Short mmCIF file of C-alpha atoms and ligand atoms in Angstrom, two decimals:
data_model
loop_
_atom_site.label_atom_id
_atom_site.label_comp_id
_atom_site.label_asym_id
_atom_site.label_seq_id
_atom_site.Cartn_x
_atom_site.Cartn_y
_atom_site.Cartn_z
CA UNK A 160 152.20 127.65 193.69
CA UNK A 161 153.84 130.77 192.85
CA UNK A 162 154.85 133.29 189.84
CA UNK A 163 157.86 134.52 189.32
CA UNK A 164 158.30 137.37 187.26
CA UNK A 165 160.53 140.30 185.53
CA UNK A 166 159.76 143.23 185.17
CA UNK A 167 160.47 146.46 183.13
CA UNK A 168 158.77 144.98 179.46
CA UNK A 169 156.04 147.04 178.61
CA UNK A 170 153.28 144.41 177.34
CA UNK A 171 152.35 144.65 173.55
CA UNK A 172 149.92 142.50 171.46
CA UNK A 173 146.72 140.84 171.25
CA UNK A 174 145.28 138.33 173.83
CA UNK A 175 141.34 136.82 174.06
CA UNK A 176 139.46 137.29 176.93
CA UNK A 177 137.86 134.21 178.38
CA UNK A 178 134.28 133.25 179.17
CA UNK A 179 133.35 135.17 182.25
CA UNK A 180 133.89 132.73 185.41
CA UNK A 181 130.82 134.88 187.65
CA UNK A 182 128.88 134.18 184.99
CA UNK A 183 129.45 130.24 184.51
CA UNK A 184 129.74 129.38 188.07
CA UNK A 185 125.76 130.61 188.14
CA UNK A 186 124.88 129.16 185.10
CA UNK A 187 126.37 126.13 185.20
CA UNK A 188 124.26 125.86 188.65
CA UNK A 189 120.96 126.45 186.70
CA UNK A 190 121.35 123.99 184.55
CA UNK A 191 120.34 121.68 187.48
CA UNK A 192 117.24 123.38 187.21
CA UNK A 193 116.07 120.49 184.76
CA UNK A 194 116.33 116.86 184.02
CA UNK A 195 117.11 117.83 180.27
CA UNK A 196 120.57 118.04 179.19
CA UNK A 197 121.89 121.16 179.31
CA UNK A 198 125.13 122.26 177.36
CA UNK A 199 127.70 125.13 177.82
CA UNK A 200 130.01 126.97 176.15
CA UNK A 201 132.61 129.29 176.58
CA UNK A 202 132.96 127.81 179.82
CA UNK A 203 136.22 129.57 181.19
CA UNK A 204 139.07 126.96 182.45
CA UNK A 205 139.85 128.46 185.92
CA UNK A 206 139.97 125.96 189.18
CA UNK A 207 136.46 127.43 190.73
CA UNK A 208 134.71 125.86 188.12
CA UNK A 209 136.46 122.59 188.12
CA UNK A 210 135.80 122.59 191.77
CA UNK A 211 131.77 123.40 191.16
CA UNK A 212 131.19 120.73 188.78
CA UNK A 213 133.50 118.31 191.22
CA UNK A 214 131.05 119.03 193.72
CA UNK A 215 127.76 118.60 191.28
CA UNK A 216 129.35 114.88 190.38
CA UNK A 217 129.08 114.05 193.88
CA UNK A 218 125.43 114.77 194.22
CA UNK A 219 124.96 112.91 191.28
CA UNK A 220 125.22 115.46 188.23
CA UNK A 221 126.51 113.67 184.94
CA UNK A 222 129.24 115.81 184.07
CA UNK A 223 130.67 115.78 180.92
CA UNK A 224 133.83 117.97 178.97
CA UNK A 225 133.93 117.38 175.73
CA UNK A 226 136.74 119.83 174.62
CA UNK A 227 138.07 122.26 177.24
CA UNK A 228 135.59 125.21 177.14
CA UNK A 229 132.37 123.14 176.75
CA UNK A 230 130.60 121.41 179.73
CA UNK A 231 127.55 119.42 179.32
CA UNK A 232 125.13 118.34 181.98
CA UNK A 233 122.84 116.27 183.09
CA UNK A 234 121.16 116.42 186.28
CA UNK A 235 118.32 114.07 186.45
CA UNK A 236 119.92 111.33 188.71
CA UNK A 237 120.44 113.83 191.63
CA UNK A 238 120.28 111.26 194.50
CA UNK A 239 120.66 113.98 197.56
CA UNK A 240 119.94 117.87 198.20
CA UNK A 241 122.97 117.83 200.53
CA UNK A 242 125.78 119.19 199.43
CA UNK A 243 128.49 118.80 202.31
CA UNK A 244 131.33 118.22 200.22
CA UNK A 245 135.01 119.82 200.73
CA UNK A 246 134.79 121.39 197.23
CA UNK A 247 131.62 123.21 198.25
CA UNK A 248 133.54 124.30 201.38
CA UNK A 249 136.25 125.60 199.03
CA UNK A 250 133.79 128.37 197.00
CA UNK A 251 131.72 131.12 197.42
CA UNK A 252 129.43 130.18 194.46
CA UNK A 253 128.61 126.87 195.87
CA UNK A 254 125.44 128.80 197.81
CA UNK A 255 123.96 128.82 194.78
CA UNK A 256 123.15 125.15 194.85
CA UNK A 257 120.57 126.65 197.73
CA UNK A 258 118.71 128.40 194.97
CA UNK A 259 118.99 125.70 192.23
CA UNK A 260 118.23 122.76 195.01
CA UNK A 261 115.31 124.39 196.97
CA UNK A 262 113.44 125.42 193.37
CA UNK A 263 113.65 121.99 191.82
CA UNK A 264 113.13 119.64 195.32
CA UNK A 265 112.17 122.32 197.85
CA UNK A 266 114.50 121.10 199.88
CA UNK A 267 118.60 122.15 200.36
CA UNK A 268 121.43 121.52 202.05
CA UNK A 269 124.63 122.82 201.79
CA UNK A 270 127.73 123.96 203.36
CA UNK A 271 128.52 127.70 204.71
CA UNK A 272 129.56 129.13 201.69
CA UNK A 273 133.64 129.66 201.35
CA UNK A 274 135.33 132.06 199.02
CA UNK A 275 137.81 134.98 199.18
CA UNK A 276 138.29 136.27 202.70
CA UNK A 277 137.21 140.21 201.45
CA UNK A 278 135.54 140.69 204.92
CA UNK A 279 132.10 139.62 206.26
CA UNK A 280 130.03 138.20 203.44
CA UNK A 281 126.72 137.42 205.16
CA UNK A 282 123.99 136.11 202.98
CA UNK A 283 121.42 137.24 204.80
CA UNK A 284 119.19 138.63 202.03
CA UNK A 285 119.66 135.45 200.21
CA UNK A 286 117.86 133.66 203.43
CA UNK A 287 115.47 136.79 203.28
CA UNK A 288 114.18 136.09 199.69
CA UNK A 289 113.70 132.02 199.95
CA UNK A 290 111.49 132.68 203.58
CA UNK A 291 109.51 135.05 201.41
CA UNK A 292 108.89 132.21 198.71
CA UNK A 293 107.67 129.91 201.62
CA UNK A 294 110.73 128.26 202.67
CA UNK A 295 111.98 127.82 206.14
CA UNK A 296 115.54 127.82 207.01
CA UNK A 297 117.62 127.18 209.82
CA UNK A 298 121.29 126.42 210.18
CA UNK A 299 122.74 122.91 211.30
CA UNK A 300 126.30 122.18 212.06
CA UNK A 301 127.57 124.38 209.20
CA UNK A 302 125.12 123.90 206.63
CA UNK A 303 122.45 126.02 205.26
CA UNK A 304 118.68 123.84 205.61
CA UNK A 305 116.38 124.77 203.54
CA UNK A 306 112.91 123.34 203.55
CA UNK A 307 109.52 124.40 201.05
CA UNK A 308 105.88 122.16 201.38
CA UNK A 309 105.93 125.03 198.01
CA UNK A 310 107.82 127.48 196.60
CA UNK A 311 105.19 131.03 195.68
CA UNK A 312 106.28 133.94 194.19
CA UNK A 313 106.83 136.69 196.38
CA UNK A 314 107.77 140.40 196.18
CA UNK A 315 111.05 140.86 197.28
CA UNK A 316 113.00 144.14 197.84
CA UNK A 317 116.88 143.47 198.63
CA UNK A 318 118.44 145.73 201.13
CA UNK A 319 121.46 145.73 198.71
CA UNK A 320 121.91 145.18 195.44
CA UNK A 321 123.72 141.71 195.96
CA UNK A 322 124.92 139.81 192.65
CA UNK A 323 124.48 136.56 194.55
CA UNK A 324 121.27 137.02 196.19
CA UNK A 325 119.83 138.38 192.68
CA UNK A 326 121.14 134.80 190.95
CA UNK A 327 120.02 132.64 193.95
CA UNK A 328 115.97 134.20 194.43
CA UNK A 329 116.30 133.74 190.14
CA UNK A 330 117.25 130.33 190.86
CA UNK A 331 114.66 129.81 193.58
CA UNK A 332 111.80 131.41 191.88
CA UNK A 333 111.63 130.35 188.32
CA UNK A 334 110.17 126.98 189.43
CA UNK A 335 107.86 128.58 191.88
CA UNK A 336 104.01 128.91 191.50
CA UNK A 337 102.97 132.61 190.70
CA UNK A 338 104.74 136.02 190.42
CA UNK A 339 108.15 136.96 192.15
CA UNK A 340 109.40 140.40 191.99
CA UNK A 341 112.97 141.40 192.74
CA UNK A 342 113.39 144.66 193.60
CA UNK A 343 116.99 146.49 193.89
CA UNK A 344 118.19 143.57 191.93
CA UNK A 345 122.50 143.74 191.05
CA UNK A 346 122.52 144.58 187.14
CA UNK A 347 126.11 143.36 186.76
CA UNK A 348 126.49 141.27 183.47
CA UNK A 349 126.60 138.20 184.73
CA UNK A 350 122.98 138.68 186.13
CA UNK A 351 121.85 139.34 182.60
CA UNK A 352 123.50 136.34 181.18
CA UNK A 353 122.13 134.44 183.91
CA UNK A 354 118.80 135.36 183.03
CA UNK A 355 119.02 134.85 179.10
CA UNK A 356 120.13 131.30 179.57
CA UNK A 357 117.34 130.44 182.10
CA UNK A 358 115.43 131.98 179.50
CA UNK A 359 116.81 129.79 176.99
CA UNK A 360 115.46 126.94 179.46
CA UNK A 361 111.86 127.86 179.25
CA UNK A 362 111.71 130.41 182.29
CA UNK A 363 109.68 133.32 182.49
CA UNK A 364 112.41 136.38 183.35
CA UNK A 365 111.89 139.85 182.38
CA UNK A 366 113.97 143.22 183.61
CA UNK A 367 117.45 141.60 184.20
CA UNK A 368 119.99 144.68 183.89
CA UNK A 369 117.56 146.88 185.59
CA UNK A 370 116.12 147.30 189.34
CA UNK A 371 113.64 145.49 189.49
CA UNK A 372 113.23 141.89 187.98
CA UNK A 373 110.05 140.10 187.18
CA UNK A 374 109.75 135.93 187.09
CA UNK A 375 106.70 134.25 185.95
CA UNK A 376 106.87 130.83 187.42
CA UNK A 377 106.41 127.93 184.69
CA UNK A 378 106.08 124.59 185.74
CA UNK A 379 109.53 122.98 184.15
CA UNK A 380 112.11 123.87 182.29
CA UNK A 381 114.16 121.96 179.37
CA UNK A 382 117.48 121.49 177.99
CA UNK A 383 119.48 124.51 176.33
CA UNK A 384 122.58 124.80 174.43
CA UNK A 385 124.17 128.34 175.85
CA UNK A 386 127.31 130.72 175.30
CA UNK A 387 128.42 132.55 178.37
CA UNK A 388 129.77 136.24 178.09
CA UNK A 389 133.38 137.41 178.10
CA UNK A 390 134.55 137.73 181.05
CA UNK A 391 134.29 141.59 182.08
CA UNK A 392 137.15 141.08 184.86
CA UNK A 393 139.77 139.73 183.40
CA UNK A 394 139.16 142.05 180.37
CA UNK A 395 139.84 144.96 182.94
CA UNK A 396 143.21 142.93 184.00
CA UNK A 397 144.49 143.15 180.97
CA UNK A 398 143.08 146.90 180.05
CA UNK A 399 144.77 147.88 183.01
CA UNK A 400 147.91 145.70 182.29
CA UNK A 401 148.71 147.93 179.34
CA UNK A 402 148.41 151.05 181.35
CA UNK A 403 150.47 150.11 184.61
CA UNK A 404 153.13 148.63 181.79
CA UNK A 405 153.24 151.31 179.36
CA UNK A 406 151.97 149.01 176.82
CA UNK A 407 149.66 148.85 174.14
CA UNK A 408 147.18 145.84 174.43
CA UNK A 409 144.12 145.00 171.83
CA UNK A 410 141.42 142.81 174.42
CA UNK A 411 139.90 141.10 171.98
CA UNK A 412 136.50 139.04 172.65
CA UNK A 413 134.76 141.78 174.87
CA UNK A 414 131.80 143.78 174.87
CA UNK A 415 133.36 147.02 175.15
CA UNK A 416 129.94 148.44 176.69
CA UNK A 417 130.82 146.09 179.80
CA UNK A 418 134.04 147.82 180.07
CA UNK A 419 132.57 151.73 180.15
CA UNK A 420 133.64 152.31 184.06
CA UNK A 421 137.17 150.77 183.62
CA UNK A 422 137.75 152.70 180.41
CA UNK A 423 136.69 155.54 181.39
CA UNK A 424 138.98 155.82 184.17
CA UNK A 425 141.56 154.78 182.01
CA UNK A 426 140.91 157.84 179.74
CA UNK A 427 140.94 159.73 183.04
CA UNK A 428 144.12 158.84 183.81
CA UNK A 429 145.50 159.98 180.09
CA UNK A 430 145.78 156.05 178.47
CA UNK A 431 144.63 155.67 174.85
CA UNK A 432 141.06 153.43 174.67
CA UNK A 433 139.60 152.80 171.38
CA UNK A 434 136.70 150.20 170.48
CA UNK A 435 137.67 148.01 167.20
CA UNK A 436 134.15 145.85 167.18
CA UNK A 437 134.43 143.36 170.39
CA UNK A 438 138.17 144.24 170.64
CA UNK A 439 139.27 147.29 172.90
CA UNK A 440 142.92 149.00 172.56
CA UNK A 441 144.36 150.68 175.74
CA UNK A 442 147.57 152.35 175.08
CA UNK A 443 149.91 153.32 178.37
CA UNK A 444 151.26 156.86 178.69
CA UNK A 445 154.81 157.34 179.71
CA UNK A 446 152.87 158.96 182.76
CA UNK A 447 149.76 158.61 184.18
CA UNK A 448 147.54 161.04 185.79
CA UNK A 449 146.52 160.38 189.70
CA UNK A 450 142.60 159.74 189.85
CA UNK A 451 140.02 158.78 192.59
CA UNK A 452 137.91 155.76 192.63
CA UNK A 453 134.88 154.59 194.11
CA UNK A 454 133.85 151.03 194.02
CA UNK A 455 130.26 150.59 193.35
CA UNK A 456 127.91 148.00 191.84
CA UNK A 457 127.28 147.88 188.09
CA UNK A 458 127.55 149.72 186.09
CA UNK A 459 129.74 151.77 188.76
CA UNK A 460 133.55 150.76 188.88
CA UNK A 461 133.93 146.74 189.68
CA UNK A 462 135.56 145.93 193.26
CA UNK A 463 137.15 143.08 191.41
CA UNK A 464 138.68 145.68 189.37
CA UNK A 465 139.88 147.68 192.56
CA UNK A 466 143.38 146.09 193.23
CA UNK A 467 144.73 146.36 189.44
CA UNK A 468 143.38 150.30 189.86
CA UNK A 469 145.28 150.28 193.20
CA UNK A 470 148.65 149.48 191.11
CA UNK A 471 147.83 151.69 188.47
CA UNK A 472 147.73 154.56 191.03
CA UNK A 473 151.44 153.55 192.14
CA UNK A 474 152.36 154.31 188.80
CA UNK A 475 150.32 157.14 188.03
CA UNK A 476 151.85 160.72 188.85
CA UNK A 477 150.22 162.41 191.91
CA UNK A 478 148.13 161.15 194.80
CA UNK A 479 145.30 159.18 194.24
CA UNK A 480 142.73 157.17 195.80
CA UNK A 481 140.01 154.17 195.78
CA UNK A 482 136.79 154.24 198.34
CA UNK A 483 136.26 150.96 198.49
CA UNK A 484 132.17 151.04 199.38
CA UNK A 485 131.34 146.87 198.79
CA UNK A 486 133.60 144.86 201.04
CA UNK A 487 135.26 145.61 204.04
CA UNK A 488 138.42 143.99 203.76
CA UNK A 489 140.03 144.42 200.27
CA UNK A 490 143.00 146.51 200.80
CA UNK A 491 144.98 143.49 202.04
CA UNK A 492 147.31 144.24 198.95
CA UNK A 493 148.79 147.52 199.99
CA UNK A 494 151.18 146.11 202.67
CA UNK A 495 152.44 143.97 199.59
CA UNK A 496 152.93 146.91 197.51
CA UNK A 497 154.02 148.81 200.23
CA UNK A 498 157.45 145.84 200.15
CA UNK A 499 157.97 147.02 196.73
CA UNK A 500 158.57 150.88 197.70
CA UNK A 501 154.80 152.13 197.10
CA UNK A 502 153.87 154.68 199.28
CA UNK A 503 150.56 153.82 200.19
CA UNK A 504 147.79 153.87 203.16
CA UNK A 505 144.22 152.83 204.29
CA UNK A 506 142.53 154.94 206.32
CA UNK A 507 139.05 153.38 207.30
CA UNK A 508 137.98 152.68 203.36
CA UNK A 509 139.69 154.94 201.80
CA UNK A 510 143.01 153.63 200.09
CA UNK A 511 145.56 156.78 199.21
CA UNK A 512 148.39 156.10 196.56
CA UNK A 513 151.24 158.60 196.55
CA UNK A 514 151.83 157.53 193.28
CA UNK A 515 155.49 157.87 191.16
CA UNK A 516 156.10 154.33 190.14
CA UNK A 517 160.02 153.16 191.01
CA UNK A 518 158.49 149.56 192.34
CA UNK A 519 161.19 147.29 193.24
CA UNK A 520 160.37 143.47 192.63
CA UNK A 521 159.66 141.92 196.24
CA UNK A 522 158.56 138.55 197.82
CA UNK A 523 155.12 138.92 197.98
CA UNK A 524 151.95 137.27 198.96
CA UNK A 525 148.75 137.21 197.02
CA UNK A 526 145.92 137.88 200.06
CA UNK A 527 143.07 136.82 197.50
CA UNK A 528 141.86 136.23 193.76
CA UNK A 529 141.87 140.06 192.17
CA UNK A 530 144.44 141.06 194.38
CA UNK A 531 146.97 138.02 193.55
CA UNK A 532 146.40 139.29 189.86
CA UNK A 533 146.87 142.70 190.77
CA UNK A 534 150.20 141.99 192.22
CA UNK A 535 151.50 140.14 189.68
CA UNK A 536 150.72 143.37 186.86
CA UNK A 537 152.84 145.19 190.10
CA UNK A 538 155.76 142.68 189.38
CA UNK A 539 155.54 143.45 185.64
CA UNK A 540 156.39 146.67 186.12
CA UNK A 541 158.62 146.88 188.77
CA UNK A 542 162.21 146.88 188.68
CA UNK A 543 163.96 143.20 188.88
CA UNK A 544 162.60 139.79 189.96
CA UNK A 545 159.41 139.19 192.04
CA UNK A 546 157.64 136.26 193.40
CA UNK A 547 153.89 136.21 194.21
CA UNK A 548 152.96 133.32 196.63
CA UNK A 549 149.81 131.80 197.03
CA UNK A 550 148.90 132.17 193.41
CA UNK A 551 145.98 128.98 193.91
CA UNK A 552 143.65 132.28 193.92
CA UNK A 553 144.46 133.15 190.78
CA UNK A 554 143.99 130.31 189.14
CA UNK A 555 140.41 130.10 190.27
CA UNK A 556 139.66 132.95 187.96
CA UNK A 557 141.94 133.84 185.64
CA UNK A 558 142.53 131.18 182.77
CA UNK A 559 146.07 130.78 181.46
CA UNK A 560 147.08 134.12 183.03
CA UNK A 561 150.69 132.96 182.74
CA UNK A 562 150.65 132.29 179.18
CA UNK A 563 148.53 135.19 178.03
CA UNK A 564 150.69 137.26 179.99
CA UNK A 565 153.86 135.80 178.32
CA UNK A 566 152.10 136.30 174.51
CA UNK A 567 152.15 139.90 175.50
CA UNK A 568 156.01 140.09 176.41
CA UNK A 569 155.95 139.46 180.01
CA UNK A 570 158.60 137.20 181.43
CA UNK A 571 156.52 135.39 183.73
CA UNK A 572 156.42 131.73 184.95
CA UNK A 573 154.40 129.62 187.28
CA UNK A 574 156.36 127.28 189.56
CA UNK A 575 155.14 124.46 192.35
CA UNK A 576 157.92 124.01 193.73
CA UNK A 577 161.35 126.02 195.36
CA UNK A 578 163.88 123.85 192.79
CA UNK A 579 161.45 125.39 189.91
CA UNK A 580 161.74 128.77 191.51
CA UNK A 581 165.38 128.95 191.47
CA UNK A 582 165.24 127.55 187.89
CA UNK A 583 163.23 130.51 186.55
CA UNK A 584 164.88 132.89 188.35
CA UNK A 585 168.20 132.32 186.92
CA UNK A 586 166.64 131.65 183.50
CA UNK A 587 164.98 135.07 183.63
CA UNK A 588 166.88 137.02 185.92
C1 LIG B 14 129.97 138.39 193.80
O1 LIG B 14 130.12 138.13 195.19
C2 LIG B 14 131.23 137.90 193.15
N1 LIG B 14 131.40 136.48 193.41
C3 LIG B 14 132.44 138.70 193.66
O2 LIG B 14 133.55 138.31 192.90
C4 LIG B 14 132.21 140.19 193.46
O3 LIG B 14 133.25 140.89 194.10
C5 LIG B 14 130.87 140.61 194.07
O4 LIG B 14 129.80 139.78 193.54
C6 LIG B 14 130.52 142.06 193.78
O5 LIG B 14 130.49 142.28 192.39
C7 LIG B 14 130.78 135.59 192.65
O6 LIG B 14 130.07 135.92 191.73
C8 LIG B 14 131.01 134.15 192.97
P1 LIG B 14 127.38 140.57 196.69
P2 LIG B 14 128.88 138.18 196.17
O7 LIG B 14 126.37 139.65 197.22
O8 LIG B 14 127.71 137.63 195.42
C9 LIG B 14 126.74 142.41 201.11
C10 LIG B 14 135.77 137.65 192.51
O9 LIG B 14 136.91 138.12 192.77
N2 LIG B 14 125.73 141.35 201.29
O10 LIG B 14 127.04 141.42 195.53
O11 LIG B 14 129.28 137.54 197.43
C11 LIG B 14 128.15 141.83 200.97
O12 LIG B 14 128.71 141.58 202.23
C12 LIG B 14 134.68 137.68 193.55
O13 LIG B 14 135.48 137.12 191.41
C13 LIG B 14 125.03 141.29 202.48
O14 LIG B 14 125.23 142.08 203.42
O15 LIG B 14 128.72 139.74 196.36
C14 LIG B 14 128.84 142.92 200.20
O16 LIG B 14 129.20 143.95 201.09
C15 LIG B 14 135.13 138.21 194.85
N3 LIG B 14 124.07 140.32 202.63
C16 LIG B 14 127.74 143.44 199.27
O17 LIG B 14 126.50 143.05 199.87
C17 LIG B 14 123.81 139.42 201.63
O18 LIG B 14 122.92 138.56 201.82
C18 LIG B 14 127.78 142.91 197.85
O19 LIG B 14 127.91 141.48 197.88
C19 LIG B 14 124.51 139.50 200.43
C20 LIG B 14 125.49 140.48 200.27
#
């Protein structure tokens, strides 16, 4: 599938932020966690999650949808703790089924996890943390095995602060017997919701946001009715949207405390940000100041965030540039912007934007999920048609991004096949 696009509009107006997919494809993984039912909401409508609860049905997971953001489950005809299936192949968040497996039958197994290719993702720690609550693990023809006589709690200090090892030893531990400490825990949102709706199911989790996290083991947990968070990401997207399009965007259906790193860089960078209750305006400038970036965990600037910045800076006056210190392969997009008459390089990781706008709408080729988004707010500025190819990433996290994109002005499609291509092009070109 691709997008084609015009650009040149700046993008104006309102548009709602989603339920945050990070969040859901954890939570919605912890609801296994009992035989209650369990229901969701605010459950964000983006392919990973479609492809999750695909793979829960075929371990035995009554899975139900009863309108499109609400997802109700019931997991207490699990028939197997293997999950082999090509949909767990297909994510990254499918390891968390390790976690959620190995606390409720002390036993899991499931596929090498997939995901964006953003460089070696080893989930090392994640192995680390279940030994240390008694399981053994070994790999078998590309599955994880994970085996437990009993799960104990354990005091666990992660070597980094990894979002999903913090969700899977929470997953893993609330079941188990005694006291588990996580310390250098990830304090990103998502590990905060995560906790709250566990919490919601009867578990015992105290400290999630900070350091160090502290899990009483109880001996069940029960149903829960829960609302998952805005989605801090795509928020971002759409802050940044305004900016890199001279626009003037209201993202409502936020918590604008989530946003502090990407506003304040916004600010930086001479953009108008003002909190109206859960809403946040960004206004563009005619010109943008250069700035430098770092990537670092929350509540640092988001490396899902680092891409848009990266377009930004090809707007912005002056050189800038974005350390990217989480993963080792997510400058992939420059060579794209690069076909669009950015002047850009990567030395080592260290991305440097000379900056000055004049993009020219290209063919281009979305190398993953942040960065397929990133290249289509490139498009909307740029000068004439572009088409970004490969756009199946973007649907697995952005909901609708066509048609919130369009509400604000853009002229944007998404077409499946080359006789739709040529369709839009001449209807927008
Ligand atoms: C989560 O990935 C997100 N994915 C990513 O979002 C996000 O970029 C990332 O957190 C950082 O915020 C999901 O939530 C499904 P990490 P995750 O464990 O859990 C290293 C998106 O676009 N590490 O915090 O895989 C790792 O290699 C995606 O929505 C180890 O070395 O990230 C990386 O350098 C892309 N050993 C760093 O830690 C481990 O055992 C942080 O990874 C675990 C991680």
């Amino acid at each position: 599938m691709r997008y084609v696009m015009k650009g040149g509009n700046p993008l104006v107006g309102e548009v709602t932020i989603s339920g945050a997919k990070n969040a859901a494809l954890g939570i919605l993984t912890a609801a296994i966690l009992t035989d209650d039912t369990v229901t969701v909401e605010n459950v964000p409508d983006v392919s990973d999650v479609t492809v999750l609860l695909s793979a829960f049905k075929e371990i035995g997971v009554i899975v139900e949808r009863p309108d499109r953001h609400t997802v109700k489950l019931n997991a207490a005809n699990i028939f197997t703790a293997c999950a082999d299936s090509p949909y767990i192949k297909k994510l990254r968040a499918g390891y968390y089924l390790l976690g959620a497996l190995l606390g409720k039958y002390h036993h899991a197994e499931v596929s090498m996890p997939g995901g964006c290719n953003i460089g070696n993702r080893p989930i090392d720690q994640h192995i680390k943390g279940f030994r240390m609550l008694g399981a053994s693990s070994h790999n078998e023809n590309g599955m994880v095995v994970l085996d437990a006589k009993e799960l104990k709690g354990s005091h666990i200090y992660l070597d980094m602060a990894s979002v999903g090892a913090t969700m899977n030893l929470m997953l893993a531990s609330v079941l188990a017997k005694g006291n588990t400490i996580i310390e250098n825990a990830a304090k990103e949102p998502h590990i905060v919701d995560m906790a709250n709706m566990l919490n919601s199911m009867g578990a015992r989790i105290k400290g999630a946001g900070m350091d160090v996290i502290r899990i009483t083991g109880v001996e069940r947990l029960h149903g829960t009715e829960y609302t998952i968070i805005p989605d801090q990401i795509e928020a971002g997207t759409f802050m940044m949207a305004a900016a890199i399009t001279k626009g003037d965007i209201l993202v409502r259906h936020i918590i604008p405390q989530h946003m502090d790193a990407i506003s304040a860089k916004l600010l930086e960078m001479g953009c108008e940000v003002s909190e109206h209750g859960d809403a946040i305006r960004v206004v563009g400038r005619p010109s943008l100041y250069a700035c430098n970036v770092k990537t670092l965990p929350y509540p640092g600037f988001p490396t899902d965030m680092q891409p848009q910045m990266g377009v930004a800076l090809c707007m912005a006056d002056g050189v800038g540039t974005i350390t990217e210190s989480i993963f080792e392969n997510r400058f992939k997009y420059v060579d794209e912007l690069n076909k669009m008459g950015a002047d850009t390089e990567v030395k080592g990781s260290v991305a440097i934007f000379k900056g000055g706008g004049n993009l020219k709408g290209a063919e281009l080729v979305a190398p993953d999920l942040r960065a397929g988004a990133a290249l289509v707010l490139a498009g909307l500025a740029a000068e004439g048609i572009s088409v970004v190819d490969n756009v199946d990433y973007v649907l697995r996290g952005y909901e609708d991004f066509a048609e919130k994109l369009s509400n604000l002005g853009a002229q944007i499609k998404l077409v499946t096949d080359e006789d739709e291509l040529q369709k839009a092009k001449l209807k927008i070109g």
